[in-house]
Tab-separated table of C-alpha atoms and ligand atoms in Angstrom:
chain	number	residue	atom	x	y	z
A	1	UNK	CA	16.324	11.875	26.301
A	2	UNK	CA	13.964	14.248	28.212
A	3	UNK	CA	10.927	13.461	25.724
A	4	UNK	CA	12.031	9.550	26.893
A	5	UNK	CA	12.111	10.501	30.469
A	6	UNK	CA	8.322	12.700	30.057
A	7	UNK	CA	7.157	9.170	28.629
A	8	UNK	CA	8.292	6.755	31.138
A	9	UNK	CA	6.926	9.204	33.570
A	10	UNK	CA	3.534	9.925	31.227
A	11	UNK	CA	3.422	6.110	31.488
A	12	UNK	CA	4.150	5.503	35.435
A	13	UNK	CA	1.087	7.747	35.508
A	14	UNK	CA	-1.229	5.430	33.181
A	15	UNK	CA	-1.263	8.091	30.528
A	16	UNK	CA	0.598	5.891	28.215
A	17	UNK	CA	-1.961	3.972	27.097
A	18	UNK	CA	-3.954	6.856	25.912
A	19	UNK	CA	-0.686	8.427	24.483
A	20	UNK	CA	-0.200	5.254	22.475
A	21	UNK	CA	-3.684	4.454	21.767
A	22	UNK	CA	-3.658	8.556	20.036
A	23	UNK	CA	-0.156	7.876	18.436
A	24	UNK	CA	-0.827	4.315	16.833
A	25	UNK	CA	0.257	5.477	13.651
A	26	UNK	CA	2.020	2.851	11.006
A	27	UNK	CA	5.764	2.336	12.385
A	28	UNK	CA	6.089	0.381	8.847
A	29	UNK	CA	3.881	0.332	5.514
A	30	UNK	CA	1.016	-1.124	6.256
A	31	UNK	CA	0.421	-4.537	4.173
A	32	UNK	CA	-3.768	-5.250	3.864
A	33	UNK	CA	-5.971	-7.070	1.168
A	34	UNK	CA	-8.087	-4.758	-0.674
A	35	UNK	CA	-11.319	-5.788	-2.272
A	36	UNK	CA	-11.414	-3.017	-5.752
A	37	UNK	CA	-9.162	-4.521	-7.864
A	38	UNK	CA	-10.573	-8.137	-8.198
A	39	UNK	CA	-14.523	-7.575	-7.043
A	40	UNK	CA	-14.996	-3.750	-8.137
A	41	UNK	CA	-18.303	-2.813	-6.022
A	42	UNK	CA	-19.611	-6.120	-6.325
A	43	UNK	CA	-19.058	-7.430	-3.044
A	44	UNK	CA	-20.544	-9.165	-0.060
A	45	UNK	CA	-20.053	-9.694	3.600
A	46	UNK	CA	-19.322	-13.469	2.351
A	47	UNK	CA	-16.825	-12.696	-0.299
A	48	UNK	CA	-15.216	-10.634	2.942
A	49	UNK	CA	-15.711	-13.149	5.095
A	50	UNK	CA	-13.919	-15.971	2.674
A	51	UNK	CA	-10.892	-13.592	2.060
A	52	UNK	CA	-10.714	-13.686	6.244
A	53	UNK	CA	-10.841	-17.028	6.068
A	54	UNK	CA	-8.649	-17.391	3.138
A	55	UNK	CA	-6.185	-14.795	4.753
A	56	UNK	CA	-5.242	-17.090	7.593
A	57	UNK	CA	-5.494	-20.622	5.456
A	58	UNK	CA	-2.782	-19.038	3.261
A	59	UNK	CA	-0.496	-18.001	4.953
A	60	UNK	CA	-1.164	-14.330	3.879
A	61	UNK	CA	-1.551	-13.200	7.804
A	62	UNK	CA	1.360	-14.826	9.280
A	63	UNK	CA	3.287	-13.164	6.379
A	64	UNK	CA	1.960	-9.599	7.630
A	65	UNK	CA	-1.188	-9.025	5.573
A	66	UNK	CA	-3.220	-7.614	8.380
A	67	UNK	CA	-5.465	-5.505	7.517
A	68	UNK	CA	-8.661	-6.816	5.009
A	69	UNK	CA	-10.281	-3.423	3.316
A	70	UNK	CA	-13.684	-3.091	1.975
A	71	UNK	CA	-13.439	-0.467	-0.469
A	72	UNK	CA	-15.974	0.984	-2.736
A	73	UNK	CA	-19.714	-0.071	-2.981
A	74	UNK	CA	-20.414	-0.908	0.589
A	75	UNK	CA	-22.923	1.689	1.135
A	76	UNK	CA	-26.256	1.718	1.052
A	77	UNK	CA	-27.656	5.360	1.709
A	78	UNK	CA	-28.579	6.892	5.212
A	79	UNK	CA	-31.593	5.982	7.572
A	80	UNK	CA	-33.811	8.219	8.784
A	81	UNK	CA	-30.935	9.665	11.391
A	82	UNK	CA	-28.896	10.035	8.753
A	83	UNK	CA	-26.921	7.953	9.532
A	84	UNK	CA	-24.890	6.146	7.104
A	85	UNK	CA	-25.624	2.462	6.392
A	86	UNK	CA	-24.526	-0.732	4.461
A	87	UNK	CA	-26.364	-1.853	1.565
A	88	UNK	CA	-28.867	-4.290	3.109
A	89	UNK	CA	-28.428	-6.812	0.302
A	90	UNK	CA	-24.606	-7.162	0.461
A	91	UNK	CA	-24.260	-6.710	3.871
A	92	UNK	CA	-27.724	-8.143	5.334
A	93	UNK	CA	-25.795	-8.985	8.873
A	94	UNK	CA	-24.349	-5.194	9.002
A	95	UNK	CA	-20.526	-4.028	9.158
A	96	UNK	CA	-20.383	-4.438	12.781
A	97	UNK	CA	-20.968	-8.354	12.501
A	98	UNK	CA	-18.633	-8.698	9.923
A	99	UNK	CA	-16.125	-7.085	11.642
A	100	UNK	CA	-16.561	-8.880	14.717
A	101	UNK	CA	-15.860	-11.823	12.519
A	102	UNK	CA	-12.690	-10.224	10.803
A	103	UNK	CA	-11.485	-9.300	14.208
A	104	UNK	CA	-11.830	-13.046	15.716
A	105	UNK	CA	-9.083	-13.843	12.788
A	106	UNK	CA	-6.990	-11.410	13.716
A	107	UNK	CA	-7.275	-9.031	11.133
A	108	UNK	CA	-8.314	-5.456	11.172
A	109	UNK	CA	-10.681	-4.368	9.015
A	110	UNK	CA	-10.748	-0.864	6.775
A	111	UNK	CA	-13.925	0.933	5.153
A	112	UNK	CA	-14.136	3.391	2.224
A	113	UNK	CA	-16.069	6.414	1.888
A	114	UNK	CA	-15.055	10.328	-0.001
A	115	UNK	CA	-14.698	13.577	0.767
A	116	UNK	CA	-17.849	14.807	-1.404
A	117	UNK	CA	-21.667	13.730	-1.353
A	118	UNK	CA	-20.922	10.784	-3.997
A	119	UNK	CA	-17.945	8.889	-4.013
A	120	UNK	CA	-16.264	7.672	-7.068
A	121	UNK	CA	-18.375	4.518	-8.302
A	122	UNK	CA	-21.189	6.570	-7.511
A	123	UNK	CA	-22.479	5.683	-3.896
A	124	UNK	CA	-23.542	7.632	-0.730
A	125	UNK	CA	-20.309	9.490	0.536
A	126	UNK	CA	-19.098	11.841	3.980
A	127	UNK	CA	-19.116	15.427	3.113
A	128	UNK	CA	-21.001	17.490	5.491
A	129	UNK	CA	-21.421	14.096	7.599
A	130	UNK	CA	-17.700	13.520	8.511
A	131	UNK	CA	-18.649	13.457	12.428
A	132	UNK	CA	-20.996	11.133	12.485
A	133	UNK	CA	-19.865	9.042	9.969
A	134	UNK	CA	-16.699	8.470	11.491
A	135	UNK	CA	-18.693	7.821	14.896
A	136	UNK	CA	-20.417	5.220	12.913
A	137	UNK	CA	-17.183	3.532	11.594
A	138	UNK	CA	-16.107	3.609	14.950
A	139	UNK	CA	-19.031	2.089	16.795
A	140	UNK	CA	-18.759	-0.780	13.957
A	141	UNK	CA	-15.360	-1.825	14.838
A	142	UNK	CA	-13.491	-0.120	11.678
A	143	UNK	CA	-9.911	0.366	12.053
A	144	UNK	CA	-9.180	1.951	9.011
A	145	UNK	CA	-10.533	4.372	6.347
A	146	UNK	CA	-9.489	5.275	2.741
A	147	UNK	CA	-10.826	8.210	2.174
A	148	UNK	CA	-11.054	8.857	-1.484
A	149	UNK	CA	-11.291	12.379	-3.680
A	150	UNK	CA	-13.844	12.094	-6.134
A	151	UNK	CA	-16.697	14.619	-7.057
A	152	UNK	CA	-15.012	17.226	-5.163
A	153	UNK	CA	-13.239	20.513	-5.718
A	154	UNK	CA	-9.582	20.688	-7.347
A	155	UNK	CA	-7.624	23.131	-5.249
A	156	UNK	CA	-5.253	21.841	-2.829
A	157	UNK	CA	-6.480	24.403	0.163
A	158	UNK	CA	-10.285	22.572	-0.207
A	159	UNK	CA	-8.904	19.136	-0.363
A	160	UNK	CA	-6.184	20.116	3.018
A	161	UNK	CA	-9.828	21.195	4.659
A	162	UNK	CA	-11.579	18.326	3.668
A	163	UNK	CA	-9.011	15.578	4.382
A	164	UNK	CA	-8.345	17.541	7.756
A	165	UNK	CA	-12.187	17.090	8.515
A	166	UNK	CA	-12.424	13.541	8.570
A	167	UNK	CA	-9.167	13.577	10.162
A	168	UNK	CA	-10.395	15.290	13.268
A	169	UNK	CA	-13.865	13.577	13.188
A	170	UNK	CA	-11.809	10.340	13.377
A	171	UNK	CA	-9.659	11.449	16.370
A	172	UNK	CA	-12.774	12.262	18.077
A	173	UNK	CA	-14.016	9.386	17.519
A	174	UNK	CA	-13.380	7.330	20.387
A	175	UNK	CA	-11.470	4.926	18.322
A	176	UNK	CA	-7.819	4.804	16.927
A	177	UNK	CA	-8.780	4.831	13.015
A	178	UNK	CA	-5.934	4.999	10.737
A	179	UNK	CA	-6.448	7.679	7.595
A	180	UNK	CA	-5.073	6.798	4.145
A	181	UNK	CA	-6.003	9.701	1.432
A	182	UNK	CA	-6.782	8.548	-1.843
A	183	UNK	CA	-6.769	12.021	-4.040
A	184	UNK	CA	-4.303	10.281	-6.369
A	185	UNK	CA	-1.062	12.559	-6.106
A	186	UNK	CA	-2.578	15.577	-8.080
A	187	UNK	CA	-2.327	17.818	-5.228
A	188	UNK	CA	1.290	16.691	-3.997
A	189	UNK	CA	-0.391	14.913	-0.976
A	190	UNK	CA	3.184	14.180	0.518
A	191	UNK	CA	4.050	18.205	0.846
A	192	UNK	CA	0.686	18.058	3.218
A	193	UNK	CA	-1.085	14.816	3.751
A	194	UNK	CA	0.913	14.096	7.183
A	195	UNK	CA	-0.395	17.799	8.996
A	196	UNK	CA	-3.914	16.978	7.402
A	197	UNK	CA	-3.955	13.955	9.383
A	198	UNK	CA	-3.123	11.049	6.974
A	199	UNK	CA	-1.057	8.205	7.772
A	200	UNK	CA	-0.599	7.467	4.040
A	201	UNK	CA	-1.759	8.958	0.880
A	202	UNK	CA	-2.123	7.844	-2.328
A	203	UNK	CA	0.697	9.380	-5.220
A	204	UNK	CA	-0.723	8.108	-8.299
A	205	UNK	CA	-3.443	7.741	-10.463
A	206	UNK	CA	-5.284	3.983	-10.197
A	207	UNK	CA	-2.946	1.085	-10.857
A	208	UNK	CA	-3.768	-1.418	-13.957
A	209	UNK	CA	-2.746	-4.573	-14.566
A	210	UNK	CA	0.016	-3.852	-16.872
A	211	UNK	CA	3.691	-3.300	-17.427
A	212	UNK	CA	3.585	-0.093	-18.851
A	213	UNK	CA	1.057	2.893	-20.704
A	214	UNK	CA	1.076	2.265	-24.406
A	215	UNK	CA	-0.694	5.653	-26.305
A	216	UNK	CA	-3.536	3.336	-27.217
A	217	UNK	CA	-4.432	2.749	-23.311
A	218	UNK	CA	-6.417	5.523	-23.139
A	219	UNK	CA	-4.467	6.461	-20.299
A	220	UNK	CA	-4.132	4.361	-16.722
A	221	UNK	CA	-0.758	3.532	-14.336
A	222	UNK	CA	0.941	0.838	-15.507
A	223	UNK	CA	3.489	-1.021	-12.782
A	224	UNK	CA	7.068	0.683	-14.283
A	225	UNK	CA	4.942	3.936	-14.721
A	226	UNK	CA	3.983	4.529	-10.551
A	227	UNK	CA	7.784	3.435	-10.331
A	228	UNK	CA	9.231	6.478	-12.393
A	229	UNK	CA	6.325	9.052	-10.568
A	230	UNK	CA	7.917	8.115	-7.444
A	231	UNK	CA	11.267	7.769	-7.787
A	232	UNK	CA	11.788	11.327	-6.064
A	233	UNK	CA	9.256	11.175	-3.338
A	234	UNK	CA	10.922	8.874	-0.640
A	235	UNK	CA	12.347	11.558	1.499
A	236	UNK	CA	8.700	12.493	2.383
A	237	UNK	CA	8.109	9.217	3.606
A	238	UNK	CA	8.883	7.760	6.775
A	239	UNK	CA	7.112	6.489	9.959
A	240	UNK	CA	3.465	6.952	10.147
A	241	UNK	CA	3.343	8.474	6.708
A	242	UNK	CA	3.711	6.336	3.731
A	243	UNK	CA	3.512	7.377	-0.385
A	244	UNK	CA	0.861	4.687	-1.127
A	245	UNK	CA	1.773	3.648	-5.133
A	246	UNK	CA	-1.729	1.706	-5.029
A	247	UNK	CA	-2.526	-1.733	-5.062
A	248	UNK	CA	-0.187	-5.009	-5.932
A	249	UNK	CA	-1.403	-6.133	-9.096
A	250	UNK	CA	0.082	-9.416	-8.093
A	251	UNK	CA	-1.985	-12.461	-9.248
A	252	UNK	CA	-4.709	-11.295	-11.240
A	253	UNK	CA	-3.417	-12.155	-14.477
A	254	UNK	CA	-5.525	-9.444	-16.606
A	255	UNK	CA	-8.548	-11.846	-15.690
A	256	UNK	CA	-11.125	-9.341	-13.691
A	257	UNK	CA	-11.822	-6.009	-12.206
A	258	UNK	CA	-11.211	-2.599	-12.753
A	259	UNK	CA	-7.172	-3.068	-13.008
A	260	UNK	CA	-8.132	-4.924	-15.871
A	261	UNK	CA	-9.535	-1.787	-17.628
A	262	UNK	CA	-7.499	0.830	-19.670
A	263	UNK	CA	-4.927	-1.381	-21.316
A	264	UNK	CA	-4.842	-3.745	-18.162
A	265	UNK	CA	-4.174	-6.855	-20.062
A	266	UNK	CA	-2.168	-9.004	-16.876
A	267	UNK	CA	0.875	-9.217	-16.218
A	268	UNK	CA	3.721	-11.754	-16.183
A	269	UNK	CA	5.169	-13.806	-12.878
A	270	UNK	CA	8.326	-11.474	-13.711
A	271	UNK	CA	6.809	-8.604	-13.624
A	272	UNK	CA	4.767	-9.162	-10.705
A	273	UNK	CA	7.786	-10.287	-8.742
A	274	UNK	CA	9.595	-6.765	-10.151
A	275	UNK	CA	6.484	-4.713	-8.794
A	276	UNK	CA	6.675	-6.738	-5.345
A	277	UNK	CA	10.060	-6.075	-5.173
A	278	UNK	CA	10.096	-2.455	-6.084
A	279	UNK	CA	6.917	-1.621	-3.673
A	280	UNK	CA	8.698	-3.086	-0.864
A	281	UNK	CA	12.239	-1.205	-1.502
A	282	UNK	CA	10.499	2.041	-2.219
A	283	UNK	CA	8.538	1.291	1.413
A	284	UNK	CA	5.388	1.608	-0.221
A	285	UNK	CA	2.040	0.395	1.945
A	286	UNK	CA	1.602	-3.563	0.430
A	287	UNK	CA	-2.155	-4.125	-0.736
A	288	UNK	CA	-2.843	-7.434	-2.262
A	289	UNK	CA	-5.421	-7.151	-4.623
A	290	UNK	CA	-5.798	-10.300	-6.113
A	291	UNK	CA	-8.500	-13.604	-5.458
A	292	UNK	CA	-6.611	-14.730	-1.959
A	293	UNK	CA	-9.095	-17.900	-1.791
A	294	UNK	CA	-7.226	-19.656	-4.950
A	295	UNK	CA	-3.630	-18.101	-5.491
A	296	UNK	CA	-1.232	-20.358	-7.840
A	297	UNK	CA	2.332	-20.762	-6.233
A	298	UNK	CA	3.932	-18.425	-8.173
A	299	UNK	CA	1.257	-15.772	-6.425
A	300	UNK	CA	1.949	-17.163	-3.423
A	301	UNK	CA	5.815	-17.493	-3.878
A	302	UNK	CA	5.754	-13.728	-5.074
A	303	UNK	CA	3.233	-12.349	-1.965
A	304	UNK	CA	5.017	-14.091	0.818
A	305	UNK	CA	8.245	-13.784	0.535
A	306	UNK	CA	9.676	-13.022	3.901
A	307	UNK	CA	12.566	-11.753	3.164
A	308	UNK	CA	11.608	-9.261	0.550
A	309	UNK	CA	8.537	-8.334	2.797
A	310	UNK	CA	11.152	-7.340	5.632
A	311	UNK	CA	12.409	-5.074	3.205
A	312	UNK	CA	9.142	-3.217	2.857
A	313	UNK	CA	8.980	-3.745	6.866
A	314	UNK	CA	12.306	-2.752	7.524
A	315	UNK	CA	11.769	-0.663	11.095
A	316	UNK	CA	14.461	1.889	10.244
A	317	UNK	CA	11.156	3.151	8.089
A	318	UNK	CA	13.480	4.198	5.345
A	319	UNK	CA	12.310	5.018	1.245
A	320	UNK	CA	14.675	3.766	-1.427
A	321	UNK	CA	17.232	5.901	-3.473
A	322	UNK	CA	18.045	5.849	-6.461
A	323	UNK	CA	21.713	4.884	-7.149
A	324	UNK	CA	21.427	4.795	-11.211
A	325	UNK	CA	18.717	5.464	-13.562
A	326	UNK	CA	18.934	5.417	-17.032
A	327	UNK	CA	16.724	4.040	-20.505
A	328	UNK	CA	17.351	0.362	-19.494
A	329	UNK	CA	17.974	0.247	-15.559
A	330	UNK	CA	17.160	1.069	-12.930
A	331	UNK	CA	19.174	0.679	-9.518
A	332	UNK	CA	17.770	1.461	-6.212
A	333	UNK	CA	19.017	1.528	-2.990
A	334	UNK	CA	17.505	1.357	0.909
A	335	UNK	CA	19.224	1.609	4.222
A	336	UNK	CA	18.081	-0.956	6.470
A	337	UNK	CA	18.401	-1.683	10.324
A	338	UNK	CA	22.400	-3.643	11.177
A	339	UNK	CA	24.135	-1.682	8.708
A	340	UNK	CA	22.676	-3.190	6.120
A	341	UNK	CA	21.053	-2.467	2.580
A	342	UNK	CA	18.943	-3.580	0.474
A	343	UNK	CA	19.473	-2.832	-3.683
A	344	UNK	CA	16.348	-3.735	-6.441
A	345	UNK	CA	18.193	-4.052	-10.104
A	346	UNK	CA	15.538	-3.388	-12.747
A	347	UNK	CA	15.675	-4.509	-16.185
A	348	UNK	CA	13.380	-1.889	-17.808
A	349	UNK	CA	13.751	-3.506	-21.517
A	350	UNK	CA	11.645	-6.209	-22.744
A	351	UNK	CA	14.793	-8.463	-23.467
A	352	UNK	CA	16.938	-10.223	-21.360
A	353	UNK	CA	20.252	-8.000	-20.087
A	354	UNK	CA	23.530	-8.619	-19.120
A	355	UNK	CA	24.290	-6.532	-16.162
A	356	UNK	CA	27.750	-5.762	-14.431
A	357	UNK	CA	27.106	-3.943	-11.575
A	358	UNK	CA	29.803	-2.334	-9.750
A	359	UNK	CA	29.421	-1.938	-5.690
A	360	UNK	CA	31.272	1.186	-5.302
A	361	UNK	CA	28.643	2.934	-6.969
A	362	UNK	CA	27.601	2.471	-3.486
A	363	UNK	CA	30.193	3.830	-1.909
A	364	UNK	CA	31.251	0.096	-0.576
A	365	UNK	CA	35.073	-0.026	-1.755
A	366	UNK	CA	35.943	-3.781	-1.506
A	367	UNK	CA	34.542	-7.275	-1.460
A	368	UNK	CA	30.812	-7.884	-0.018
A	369	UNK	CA	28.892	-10.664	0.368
A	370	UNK	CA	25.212	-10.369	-1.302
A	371	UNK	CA	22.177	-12.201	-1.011
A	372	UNK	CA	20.240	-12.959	-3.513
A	373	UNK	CA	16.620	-12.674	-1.700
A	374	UNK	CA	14.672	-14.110	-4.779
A	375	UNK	CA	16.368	-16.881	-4.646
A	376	UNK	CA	17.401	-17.217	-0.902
A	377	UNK	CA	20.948	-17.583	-1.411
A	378	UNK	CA	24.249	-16.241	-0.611
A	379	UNK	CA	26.597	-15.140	-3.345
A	380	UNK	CA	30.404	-15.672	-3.356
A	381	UNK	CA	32.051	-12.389	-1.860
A	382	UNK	CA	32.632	-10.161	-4.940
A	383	UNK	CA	33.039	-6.136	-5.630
A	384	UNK	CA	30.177	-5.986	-8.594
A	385	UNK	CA	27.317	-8.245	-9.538
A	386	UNK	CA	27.401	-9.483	-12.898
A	387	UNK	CA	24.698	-11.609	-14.075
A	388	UNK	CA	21.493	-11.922	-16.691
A	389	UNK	CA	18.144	-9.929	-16.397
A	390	UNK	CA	15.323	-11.101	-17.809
A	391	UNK	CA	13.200	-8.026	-19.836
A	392	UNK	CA	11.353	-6.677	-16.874
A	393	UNK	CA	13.169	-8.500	-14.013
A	394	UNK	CA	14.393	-7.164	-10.783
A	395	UNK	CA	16.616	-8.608	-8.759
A	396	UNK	CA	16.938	-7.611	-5.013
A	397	UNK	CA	20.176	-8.136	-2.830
A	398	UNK	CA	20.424	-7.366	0.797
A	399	UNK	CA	24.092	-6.339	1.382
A	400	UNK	CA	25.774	-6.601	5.324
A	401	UNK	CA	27.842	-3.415	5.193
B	1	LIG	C1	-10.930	5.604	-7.067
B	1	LIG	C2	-9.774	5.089	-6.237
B	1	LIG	C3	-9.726	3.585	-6.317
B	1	LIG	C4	-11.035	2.982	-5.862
B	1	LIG	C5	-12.208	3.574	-6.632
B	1	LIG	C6	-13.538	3.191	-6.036
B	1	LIG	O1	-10.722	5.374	-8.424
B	1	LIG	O2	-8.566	5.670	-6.635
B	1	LIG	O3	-8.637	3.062	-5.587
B	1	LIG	O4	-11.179	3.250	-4.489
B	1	LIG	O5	-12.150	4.999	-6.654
B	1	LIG	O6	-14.626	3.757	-6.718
């Protein structure tokens, strides 16, 4: 009430605007397009400005994809100044120009650099130069940083100082730059990533394009495998600080990119629908990753689904529970805004599953109505669900308490 009353008054002043311009932080996960996954550090201002293009023509934007991020590979050294520049081959027009462009779409548009002096595909990266680096990513236009973790030291009190670094350089910045730390989860980034200054942070190692790690892999996150590592970590989540379980894998069928290394073989529609439904009940930040200039409609049908995207956007800023977890299922639940709740029902097995699913495991004694928001549909009023799984399915239900 009285921090209410110091804000209406903060704002009657015409300090709100600066109060809100420092406090932008993400009120939901943020959703964005991503370039690793599908171009690696092959990429152009063309291929950037096509996914812009191809952002709005699909429908990817109005769904809530707003933010387009350039991630590794950008760079092309420092000048003279030192200041930090784009490669002049890939970027011959310079970051500022393309995000002018990305800007007149209405999209926002995120850079990537590292806390050391090389990030991790090998390029020019901040350490030492957080300042004016992020006074260069702010005089571009950028709106957004991942700031990743290679080539640096492994103690958590080094990484805190580093990440809190770029952090401040941002804020003084002159620009509101939102701060996602990419050090993969090894130091417990949700115990400390919100005081070092990040809005979301990364809890896993890189995500490939598979179901699952098989011991031949040589290693690499498979979809159900960033599941299970996160399972506990939602009650660190919440507004303006999000566990980031990496990039949607959704739509690139095994067929390019560095998700396709380490056993990433593709995926199938099922099991991209069961990540897209898992990311968005565990409120983790959606990051499309595949080619958004030629999706098929099962891409499409799986990436824009409103409903299950209001899950994810749900502005209670909630993180899913888990109700039941054993060998074969999975059963998650998330409190949403009107007394509702949303439950995922994952088939972990490779076969299909009968599954009789009880609502007072929920604590809901009684008949309910659910929706089935796959299908769009509502379901006769019952006390349990009962119905077949296919292997690797999820299901998601929104249920009016
Ligand atoms: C790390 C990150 C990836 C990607 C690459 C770029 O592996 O975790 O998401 O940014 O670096 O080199």
């Amino acid at each position: 009430m009285i921090k209410e009353l110091l804000i209406n008054l903060l704002c009657i002043l015409g300090v709100g605007n600066m109060l809100s311009a420092q406090t932008a932080k993400f009120q939901t996960p943020p959703m964005s397009w991503m370039t690793w996954n599908y171009f690696a550090d092959n990429i152009t201002e063309n291929d950037i400005k096509e996914m812009a293009d191809a952002m709005v023509s699909s429908g990817m934007l109005q769904a809530g994809y707003n933010y387009i991020i350039i991630d590794d590979g950008w760079q092309g050294g420092r000048d003279n100044r030192n200041n930090i520049i784009p490669d002049p081959k890939k970027f011959p027009s310079g970051i500022k120009a393309l995000a002018d462009y990305v800007h007149s779409k209405g999209i926002k548009l995120g850079i990537y650099s590292d806390a050391a002096l090389l990030t991790c595909a090998g390029y020019t990266a901040s350490y030492g130069f957080e300042e004016q680096d992020a006074r260069t990513f702010a005089s571009w236009g950028i709106d957004y940083l991942k700031y990743d973790y290679c080539n640096a030291p492994g103690d958590r009190e080094e990484a805190i100082k580093r990440y809190s670094a770029m952090s401040e350089a941002l804020k003084k910045s002159g620009r509101d730059i939102v701060f996602g730390i990419c050090e993969w989860g090894h130091r417990q980034p949700w115990l400390w990533g919100a005081q070092a200054g990040g809005d979301l942070w990364r809890t896993t190692d890189d995500v490939r394009d598979k179901w699952m790690r098989k011991d031949t892999d040589g290693g690499g996150e498979g979809i159900l495998d960033i599941v299970i590592k996160n399972l506990e970590l939602g009650k660190h989540a919440g507004k303006g600080k999000w566990n980031d379980m990496d990039m949607l894998v959704v739509g690139l069928y095994g067929k390019k990119g560095p998700s396709g290394d380490l056993g990433g073989v593709g995926c199938t529609d099922v099991e991209y629908q069961s990540q897209m439904s898992l990311w968005s009940i565990m409120s983790s930040p959606l990051t499309a990753s595949n080619d958004i200039r030629k999706m098929n409609d099962e891409t499409k049908r799986i990436l824009m689904n409103t409903e299950v995207i209001a899950v994810n956007q749900d502005p209670l800023g909630h993180s899913a529970e888990v109700v039941l977890h054993n060998d074969d299922i999975l059963v998650l639940k998330k409190e949403l805004k009107n007394n509702e709740i949303a439950i995922a029902i994952l088939n972990k097995l490779p076969d299909n599953k009968v599954i009789n699913f009880e609502l007072q495991s929920l604590g809901l004694d009684g008949k309910y109505q659910l929706r089935d928001l796959w299908k769009g549909i509502d379901m006769r009023a019952s006390s349990h669900w009962k119905g077949t799984l296919l292997g690797h399915e999820t299901k998601l239900f929104k249920i009016s308490k």
